[in-house]
XYZ file of C-alpha atoms in Angstrom:
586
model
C -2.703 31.379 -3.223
C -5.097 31.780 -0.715
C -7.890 34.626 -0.254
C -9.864 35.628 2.813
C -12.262 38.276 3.679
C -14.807 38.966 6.362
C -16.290 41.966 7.823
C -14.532 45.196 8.973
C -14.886 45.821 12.585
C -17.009 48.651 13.641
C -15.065 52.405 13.694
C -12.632 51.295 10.649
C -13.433 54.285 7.971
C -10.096 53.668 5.694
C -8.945 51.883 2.535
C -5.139 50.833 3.295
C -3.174 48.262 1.148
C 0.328 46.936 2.180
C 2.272 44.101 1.239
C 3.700 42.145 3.768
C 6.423 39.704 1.467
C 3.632 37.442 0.008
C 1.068 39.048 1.446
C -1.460 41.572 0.552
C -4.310 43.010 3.534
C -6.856 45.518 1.989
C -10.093 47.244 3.792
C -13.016 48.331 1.986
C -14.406 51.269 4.332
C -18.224 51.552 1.986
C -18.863 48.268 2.410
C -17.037 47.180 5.689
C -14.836 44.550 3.386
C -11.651 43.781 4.741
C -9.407 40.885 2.935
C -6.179 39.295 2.791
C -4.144 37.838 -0.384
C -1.743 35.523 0.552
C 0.600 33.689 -2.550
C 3.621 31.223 -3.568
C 4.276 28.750 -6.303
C 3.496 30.125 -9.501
C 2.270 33.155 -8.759
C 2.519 36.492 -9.178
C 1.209 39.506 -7.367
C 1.232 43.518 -8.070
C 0.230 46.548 -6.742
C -0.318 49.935 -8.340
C 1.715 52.723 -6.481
C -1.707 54.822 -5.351
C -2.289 51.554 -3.952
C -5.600 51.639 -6.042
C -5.406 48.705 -7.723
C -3.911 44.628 -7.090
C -3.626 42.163 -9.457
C -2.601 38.646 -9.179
C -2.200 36.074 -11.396
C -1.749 31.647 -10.412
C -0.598 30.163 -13.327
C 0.092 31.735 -16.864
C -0.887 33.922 -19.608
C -0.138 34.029 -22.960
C -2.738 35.918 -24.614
C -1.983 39.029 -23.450
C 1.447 37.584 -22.388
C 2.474 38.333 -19.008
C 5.992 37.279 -17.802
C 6.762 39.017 -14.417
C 4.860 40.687 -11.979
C 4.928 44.231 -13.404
C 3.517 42.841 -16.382
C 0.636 42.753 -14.776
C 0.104 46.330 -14.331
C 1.305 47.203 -17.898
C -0.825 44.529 -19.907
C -3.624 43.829 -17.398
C -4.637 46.282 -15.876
C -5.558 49.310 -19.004
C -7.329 46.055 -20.506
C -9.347 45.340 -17.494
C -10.217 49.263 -16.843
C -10.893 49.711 -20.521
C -14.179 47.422 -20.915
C -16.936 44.982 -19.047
C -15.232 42.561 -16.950
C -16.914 39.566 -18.702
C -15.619 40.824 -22.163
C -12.169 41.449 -20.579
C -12.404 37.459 -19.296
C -13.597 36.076 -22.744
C -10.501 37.708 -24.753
C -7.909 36.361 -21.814
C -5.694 33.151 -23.290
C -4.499 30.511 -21.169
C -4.317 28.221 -17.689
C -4.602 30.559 -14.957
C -6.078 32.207 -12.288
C -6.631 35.924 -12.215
C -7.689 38.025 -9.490
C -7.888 42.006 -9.247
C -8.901 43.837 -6.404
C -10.318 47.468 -7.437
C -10.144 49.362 -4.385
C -11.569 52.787 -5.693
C -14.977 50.826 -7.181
C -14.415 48.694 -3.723
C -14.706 45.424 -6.314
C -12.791 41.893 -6.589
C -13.435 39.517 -8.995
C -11.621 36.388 -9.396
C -12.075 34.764 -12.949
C -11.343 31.423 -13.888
C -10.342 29.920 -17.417
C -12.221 27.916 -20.003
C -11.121 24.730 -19.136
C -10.648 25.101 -15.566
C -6.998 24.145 -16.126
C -6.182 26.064 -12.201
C -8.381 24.961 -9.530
C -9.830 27.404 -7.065
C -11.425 25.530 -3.765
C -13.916 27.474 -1.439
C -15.005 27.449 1.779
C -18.380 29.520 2.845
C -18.945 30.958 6.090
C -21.835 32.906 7.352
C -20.236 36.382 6.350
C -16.310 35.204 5.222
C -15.213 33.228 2.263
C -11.594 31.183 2.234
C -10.595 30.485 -1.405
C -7.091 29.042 -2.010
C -5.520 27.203 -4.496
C -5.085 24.440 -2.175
C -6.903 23.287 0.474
C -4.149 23.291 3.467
C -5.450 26.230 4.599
C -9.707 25.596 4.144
C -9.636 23.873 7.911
C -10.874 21.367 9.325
C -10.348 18.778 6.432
C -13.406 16.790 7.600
C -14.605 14.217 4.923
C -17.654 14.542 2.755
C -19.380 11.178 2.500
C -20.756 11.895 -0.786
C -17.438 13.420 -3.085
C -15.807 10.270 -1.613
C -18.657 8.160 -3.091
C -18.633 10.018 -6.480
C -14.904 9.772 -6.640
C -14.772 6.172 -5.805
C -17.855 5.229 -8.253
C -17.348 7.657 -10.991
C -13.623 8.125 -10.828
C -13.966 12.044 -10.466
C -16.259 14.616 -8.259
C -18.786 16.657 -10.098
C -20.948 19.585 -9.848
C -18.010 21.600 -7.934
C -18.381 19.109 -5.161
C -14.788 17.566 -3.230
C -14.426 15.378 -0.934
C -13.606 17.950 1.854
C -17.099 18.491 3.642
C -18.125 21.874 3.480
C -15.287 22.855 0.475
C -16.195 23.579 -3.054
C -14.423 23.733 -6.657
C -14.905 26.986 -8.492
C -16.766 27.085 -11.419
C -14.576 27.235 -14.317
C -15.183 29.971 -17.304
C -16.439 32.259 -14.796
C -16.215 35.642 -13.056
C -16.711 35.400 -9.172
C -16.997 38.431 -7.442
C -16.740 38.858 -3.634
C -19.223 41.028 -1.597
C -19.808 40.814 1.708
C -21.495 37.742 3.221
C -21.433 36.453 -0.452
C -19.556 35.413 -3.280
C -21.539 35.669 -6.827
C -20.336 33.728 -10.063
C -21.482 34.540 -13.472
C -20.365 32.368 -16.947
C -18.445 34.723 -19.061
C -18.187 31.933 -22.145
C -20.538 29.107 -23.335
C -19.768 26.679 -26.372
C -22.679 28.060 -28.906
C -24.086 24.605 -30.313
C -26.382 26.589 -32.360
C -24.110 27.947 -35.016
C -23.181 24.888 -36.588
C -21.065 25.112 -39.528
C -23.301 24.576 -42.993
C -22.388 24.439 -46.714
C -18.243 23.615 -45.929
C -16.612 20.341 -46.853
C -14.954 18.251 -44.191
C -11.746 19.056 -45.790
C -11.760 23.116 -45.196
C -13.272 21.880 -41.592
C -9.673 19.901 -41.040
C -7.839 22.657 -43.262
C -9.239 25.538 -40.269
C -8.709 23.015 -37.805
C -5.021 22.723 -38.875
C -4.473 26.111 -38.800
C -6.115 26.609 -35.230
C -3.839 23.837 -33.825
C -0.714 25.013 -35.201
C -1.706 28.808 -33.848
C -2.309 27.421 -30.168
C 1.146 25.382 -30.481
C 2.877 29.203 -30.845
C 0.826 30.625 -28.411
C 1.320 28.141 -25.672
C 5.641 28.122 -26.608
C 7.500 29.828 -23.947
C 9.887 32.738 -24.943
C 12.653 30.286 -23.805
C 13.581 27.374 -21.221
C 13.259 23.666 -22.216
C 9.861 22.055 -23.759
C 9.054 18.875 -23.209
C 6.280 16.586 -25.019
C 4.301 13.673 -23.339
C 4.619 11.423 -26.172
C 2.711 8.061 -26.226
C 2.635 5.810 -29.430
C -0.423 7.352 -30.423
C -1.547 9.896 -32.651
C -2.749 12.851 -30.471
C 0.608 13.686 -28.541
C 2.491 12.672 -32.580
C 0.708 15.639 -34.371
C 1.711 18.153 -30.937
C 5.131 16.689 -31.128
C 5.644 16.916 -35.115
C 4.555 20.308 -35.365
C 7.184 20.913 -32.675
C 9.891 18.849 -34.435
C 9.175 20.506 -37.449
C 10.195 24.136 -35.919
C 13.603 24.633 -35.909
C 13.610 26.743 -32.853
C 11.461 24.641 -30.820
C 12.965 21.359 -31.977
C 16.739 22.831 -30.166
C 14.822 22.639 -26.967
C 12.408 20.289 -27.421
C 12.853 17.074 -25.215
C 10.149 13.941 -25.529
C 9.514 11.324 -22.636
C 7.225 8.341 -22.431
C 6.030 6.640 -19.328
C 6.748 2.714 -18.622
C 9.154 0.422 -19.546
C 12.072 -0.479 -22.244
C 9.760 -3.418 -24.253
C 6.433 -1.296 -23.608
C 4.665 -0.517 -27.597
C 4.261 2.837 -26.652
C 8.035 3.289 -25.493
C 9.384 1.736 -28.612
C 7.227 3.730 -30.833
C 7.908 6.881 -29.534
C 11.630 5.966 -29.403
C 11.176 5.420 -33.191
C 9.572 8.861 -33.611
C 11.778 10.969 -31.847
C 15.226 8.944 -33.670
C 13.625 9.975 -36.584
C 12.962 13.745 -36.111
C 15.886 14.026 -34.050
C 14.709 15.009 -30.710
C 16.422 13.154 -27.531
C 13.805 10.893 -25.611
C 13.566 9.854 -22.287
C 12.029 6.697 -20.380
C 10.111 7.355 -17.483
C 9.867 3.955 -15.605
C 7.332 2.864 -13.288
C 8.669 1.941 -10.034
C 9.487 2.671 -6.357
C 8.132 1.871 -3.111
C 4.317 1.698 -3.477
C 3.387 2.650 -0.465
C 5.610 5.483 -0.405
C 3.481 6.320 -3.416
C 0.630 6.201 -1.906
C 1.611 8.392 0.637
C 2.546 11.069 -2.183
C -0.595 10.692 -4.029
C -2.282 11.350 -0.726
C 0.068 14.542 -0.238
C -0.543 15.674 -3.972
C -4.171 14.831 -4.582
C -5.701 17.806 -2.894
C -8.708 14.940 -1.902
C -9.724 15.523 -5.520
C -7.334 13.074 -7.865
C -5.407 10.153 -7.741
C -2.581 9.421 -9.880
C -2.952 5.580 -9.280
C 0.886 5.104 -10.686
C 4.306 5.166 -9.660
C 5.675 6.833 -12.078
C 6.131 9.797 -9.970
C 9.443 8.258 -9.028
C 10.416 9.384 -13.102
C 8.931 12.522 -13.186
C 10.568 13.567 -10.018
C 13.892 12.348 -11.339
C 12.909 14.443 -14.639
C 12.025 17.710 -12.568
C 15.697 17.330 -11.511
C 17.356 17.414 -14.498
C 15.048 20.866 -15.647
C 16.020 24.254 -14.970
C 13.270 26.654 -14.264
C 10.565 27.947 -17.258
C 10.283 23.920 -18.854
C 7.043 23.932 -20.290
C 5.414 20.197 -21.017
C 2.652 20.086 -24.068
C 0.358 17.134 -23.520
C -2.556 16.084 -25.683
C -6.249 16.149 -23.863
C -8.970 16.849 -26.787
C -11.909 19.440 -27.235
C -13.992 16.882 -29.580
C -16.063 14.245 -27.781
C -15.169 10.323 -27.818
C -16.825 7.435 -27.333
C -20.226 6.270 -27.774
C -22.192 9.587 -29.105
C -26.260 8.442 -29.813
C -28.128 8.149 -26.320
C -31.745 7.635 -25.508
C -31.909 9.358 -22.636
C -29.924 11.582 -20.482
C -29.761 9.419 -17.990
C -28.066 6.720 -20.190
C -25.702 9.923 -21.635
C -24.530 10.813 -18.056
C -23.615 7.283 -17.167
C -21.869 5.542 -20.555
C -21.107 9.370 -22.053
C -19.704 11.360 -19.195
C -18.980 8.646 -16.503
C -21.752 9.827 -13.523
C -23.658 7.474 -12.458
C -27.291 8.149 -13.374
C -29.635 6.995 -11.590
C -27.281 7.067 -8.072
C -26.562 4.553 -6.592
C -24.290 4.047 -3.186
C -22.664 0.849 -1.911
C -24.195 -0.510 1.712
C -20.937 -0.647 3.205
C -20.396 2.874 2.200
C -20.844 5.879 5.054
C -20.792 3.841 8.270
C -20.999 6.140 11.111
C -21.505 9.555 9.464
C -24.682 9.607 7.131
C -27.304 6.903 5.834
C -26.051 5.413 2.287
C -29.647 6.550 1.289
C -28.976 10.061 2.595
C -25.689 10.667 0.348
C -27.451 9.043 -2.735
C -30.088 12.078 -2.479
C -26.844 14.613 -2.258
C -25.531 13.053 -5.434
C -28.773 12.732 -7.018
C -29.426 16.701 -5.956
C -26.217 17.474 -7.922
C -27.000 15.028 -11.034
C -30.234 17.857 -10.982
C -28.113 20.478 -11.290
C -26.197 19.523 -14.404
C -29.335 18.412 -16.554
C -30.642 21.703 -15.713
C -27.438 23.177 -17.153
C -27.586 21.535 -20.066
C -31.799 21.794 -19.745
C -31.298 24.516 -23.249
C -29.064 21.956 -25.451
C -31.317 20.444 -27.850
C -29.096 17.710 -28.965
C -27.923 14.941 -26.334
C -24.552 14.690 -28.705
C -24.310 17.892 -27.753
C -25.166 17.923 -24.072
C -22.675 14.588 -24.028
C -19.984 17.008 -25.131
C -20.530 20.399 -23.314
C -20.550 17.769 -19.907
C -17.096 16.032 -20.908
C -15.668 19.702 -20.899
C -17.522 20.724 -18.134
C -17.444 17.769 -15.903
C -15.283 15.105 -16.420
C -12.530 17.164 -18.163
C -12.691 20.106 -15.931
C -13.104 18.003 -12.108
C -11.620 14.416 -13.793
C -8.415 15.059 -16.420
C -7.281 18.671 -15.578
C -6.706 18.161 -11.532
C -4.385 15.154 -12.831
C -2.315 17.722 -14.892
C -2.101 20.133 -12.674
C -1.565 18.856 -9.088
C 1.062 16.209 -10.559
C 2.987 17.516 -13.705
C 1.854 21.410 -13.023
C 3.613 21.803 -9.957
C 6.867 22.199 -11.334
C 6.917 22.740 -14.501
C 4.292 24.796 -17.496
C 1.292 22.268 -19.050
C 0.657 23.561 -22.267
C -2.544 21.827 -23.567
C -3.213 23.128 -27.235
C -5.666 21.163 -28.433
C -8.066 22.843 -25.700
C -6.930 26.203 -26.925
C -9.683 28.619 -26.608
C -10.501 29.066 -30.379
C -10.087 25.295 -30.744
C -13.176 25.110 -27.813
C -15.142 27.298 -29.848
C -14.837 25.419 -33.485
C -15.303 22.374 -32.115
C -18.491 23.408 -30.512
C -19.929 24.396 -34.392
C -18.486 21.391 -36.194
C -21.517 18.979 -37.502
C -22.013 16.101 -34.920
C -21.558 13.381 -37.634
C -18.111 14.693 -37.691
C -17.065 15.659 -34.046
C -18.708 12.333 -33.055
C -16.274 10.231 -32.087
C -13.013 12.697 -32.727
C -13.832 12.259 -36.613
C -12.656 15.154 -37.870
C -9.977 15.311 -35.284
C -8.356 12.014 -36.076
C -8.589 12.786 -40.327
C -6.909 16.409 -39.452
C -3.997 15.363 -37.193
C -3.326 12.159 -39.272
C -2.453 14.551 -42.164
C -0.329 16.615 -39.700
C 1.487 13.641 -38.521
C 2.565 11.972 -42.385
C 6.225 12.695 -42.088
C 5.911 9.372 -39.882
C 3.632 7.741 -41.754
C 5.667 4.725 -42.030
C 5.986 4.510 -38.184
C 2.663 2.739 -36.814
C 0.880 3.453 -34.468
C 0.815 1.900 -30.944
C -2.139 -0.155 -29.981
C -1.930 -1.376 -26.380
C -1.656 2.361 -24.466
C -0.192 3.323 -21.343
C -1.064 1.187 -19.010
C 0.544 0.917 -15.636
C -0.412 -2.396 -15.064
C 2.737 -2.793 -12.106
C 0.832 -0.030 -9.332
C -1.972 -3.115 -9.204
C 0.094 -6.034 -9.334
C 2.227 -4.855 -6.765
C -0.455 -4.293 -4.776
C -0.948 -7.907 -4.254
C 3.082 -8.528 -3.996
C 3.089 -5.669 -0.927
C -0.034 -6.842 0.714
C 1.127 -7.113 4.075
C 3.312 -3.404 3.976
C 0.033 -1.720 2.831
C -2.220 -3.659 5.474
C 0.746 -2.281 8.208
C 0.550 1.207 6.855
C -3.642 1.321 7.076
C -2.958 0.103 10.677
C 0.219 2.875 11.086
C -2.261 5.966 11.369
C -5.486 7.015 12.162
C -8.126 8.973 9.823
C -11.248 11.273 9.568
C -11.680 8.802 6.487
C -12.556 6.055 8.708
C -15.968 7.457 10.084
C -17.251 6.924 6.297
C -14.878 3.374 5.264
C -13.895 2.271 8.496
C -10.283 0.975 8.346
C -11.296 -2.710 9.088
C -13.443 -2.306 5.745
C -9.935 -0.590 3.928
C -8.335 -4.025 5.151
C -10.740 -6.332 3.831
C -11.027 -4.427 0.393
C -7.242 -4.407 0.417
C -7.247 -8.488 1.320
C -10.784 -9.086 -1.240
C -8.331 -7.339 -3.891
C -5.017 -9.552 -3.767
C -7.719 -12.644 -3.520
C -9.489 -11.854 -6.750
C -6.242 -10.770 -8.599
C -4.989 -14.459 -7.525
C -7.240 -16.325 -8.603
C -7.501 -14.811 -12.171
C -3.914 -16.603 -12.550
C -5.935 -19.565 -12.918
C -7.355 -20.736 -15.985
C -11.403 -21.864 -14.312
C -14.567 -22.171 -16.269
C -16.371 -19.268 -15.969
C -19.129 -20.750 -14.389
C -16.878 -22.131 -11.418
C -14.848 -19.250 -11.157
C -17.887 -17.399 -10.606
C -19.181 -20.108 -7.991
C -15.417 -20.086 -5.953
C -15.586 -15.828 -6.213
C -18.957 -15.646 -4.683
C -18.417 -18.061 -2.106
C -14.971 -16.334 -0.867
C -16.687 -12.498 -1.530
C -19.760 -14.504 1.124
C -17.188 -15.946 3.895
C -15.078 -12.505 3.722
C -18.745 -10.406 4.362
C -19.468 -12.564 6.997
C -15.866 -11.928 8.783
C -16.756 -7.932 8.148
C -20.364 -8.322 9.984
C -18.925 -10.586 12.954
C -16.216 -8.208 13.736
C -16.944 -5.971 16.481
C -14.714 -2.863 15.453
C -16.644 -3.034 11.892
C -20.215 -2.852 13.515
C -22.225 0.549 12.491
C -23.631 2.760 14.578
C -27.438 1.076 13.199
C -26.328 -2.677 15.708
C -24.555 -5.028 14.636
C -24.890 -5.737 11.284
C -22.225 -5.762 8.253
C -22.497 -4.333 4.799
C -20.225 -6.372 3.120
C -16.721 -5.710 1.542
C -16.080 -3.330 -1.251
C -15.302 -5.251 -4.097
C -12.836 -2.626 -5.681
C -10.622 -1.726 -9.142
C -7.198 -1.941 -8.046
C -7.275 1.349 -9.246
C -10.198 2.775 -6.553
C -8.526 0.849 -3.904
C -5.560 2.830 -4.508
C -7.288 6.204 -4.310
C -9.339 5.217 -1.345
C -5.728 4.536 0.268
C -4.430 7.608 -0.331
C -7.717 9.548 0.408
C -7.195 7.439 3.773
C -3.674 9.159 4.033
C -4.914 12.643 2.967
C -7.117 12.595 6.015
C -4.577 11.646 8.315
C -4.804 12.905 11.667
């Protein structure tokens, strides 16, 4: 989907509306407005026969459901006409995108969902907007120094920021309407920390939060097709998948399917699970050619996610075997994790929600494009912005969780669903259901702390395997990094096979040695050394590879001739600064 508007040349004095196949071109005569809705994928578009009204929805409804186009008109639109538009966003249900152009009131309003399950990327000119729900059409594709930083340090970009220089995220839970010149976004729905629940044991609490799950499990089931479950050996994606098993109706098209390989715990488990209960199970097995993956990632990624794995190779081979309408439940959660007490919010932002507080960015970082210094004040200007957002939540707990669902969930764990799974097939994510969001908002912190009350509640739902344990290990695709070091020279070839924007901010000499600093480390921890030599032999080699980087001419900044070292990288940064390398392609 892509949307563009600008301003209507001088003598135009009409409102038309046509639609060109996937296109729709409106004018606004009042307020010189003219705009074009382009869309494909999974989306749907309709116009009213006065021409009056266009509605268009990326993604998918279920509260009111809407199943073609023309549902649109008869489910939508009286709903939309009928009240507010922020009270006709807060009683909308599900991962979408909806748009409606009102050409009488000469309005458009694009409104997001809770979670921010559909992304919506914008680019600003003086008096046009581009919004799309890619970014293949929000040209140039010029790097931003400082959503490459923040994705390579903190593992996501935040505050609406992407790598693409001048291109932002939509926020999420949110109507943005489009004037003229300017594009205005107002929250329609905030958690409400202040209405904790008081004077109810923590057994009603996981009684109503039964009851809440099992409802979102019916809404998100499609009226028909295959459903699949991502089932691990642990116990979020057990409770989705045994209240699933446990319909009869579901369980006939219910299919489960586990990423990694034949001995992996999690495989074996979930084998277990789904013998019992009846269900067929599939493997999906790492593998493939990795720098083919890398390329795909790259392709995927929109600039804004990595999937760091392989196992694209088995979900493409699944996608094959599906006939159109599958929809895939997976198990992301509303309650916080992890550590939940901070002292500051400084030290909540960096070991609760994963940014980086205070800033900091690496000296080889932003070579010939901007100062290190200069993209540290960016990032520290949008670190600003969020405690100001959460500047009215009295309790860091608190704060901790409204950021995991506004930040790392929304820009980190959502993109990842829906730019790799989402584009061919339905995610259905119940445990973020919309009530769900709002209980687990009022739940006591001594109880959402930590998924408490979330881990009691589904382990009840999930006894009828009670005597098949639980895996401990994960998924963990452990193969992406070794083969890293088994394909060094293929990967150090393909940084060499193309050029990049990416390489005025990591210049590809740099990519090379973090690529060659990588295979060396991995090496080495095959041997067995006291800590305090390994740590002597690691510094030494890290010293003699920095020194290669500052002698090199090609690797020289534009400040003289002086290096700033090699990044020392995770093998799984290194393989999203590869394929961030390949997204910029030229």
């Amino acid at each position: 989907m892509t949307w563009h508007n600008e301003p209507l040349p001088a003598g135009h004095a009409t409102c038309t509306g046509a639609i060109v196949a996937d296109e729709t071109k409106f004018r606004f005569p009042k307020t010189g407005l003219c705009s074009s809705i382009a869309c494909w994928g999974r989306t749907r578009l309709a116009t009213t026969a006065n021409q009056e009204f266009t509605i268009l929805l990326h993604g998918e409804l279920s509260e009111p459901y809407v199943g073609d186009a023309q549902d649109l008109l008869a489910t939508i639109l009286p709903r939309y006409r009928s009240q507010p538009v922020d009270q006709f966003a807060r009683a909308l249900r599900g991962s979408y995108i909806l748009v409606v152009v009102d050409r009488r009131a000469e309005n458009i309003h694009l409104i997001t969902d809770r979670n921010g399950t559909r992304k919506a990327f914008c680019r600003a000119g003086k008096t046009q907007h581009w919004i799309g729900t890619t970014t293949d059409d929000l040209m140039p594709k010029d790097p931003d120094p400082a959503g490459i930083a923040s994705l390579l340090s903190n593992d996501f970009c935040f505050n609406g920021r992407t790598t693409i220089s001048g291109v932002t995220m939509l926020e999420r839970a949110s109507v943005h309407s489009l004037d003229l010149g300017r594009l205005r976004s107002e929250p329609y729905w905030m958690p409400d920390y202040d209405a904790k629940f008081t004077g109810v044991s923590p057994a009603e609490l996981e009684d109503a939060y039964l009851a809440l799950l099992r409802q979102a499990i019916r809404r998100a089931l499609s009226p028909d097709g295959p459903l699949l479950v991502s089932l691990s050996g642990g116990i979020d994606s057990r409770a989705i998948f045994a209240v699933l098993a446990s319909d009869h109706e579901a369980r006939e098209r219910l299919t489960a399917f586990t990423y990694g390989d034949e001995t992996d715990e999690d495989v074996i488990v979930a084998r277990r699970l789904c013998a019992q209960a009846q269900v067929p199970h599939l493997v999906l097995r790492y593998g493939g050619d990795i720098v083919e993956s890398i390329k795909r990632n790259g392709c995927l990624s929109e600039g804004i996610v990595s999937f760091y794995t392989h196992g694209l190779d088995g979900l493409f081979e699944l996608e094959k075997t599906l006939r159109d309408g599958a929809t895939m439940f997976v198990g992301d959660i509303a309650f916080r994790q992890g550590k939940s007490t901070f002292s500051s919010v400084d030290e909540m932002l960096t070991q609760g929600v994963g940014i980086h507080s205070p800033v900091h960015v690496p000296r080889w970082f932003g070579w010939g494009s901007e100062q290190p210094e200069a993209i540290e004040a960016r990032l520290a200007g949008d670190v600003a912005d969020l405690k100001r957002k959460i500047s009215e939540i009295a309790d860091l707990g608190d704060a901790n969780h409204f950021l995991l669902l506004d930040q790392r969930q929304n820009f980190g764990i959502l993109p990842w669903r829906e730019f790799y799974s989402g584009r061919f097939m339905r995610v259905a994510n119940p445990f973020i259901d919309e009530e769900i969001l709002d209980f687990a908002a009022r739940v006591p912190s001594h109880l959402a702390n930590d998924k408490r009350l979330h881990r009691a509640a589904i382990t009840r739902l999930a006894s009828e395997f009670g005597l098949i344990p639980y895996a401990l290990s994960g998924i963990k695709n452990q193969r992406a990094f070794s083969d890293i070091v088994r394909n060094r020279r293929a990967i150090l070839d393909f940084v060499d096979d193309f050029e990049s924007s990416l390489d005025n901010v990591v210049p590809r000499g740099v990519v090379k040695q973090a690529v060659n600093e990588y295979c060396q480390r991995v090496s080495l921890d095959r041997y067995k050394l006291p800590g305090t030599l390994r740590h002597a032999v690691d510094a030494t080699r890290w010293q003699m590879g920095a020194m290669r980087v500052a002698t090199a001419r090609d690797e020289t900044s534009n400040r003289g001739k002086r290096g700033f070292g090699i990044p020392k990288l995770a093998g799984r940064q290194l393989l999203k600064l590869l394929s961030l390398r390949y997204f910029f392609r030229r």
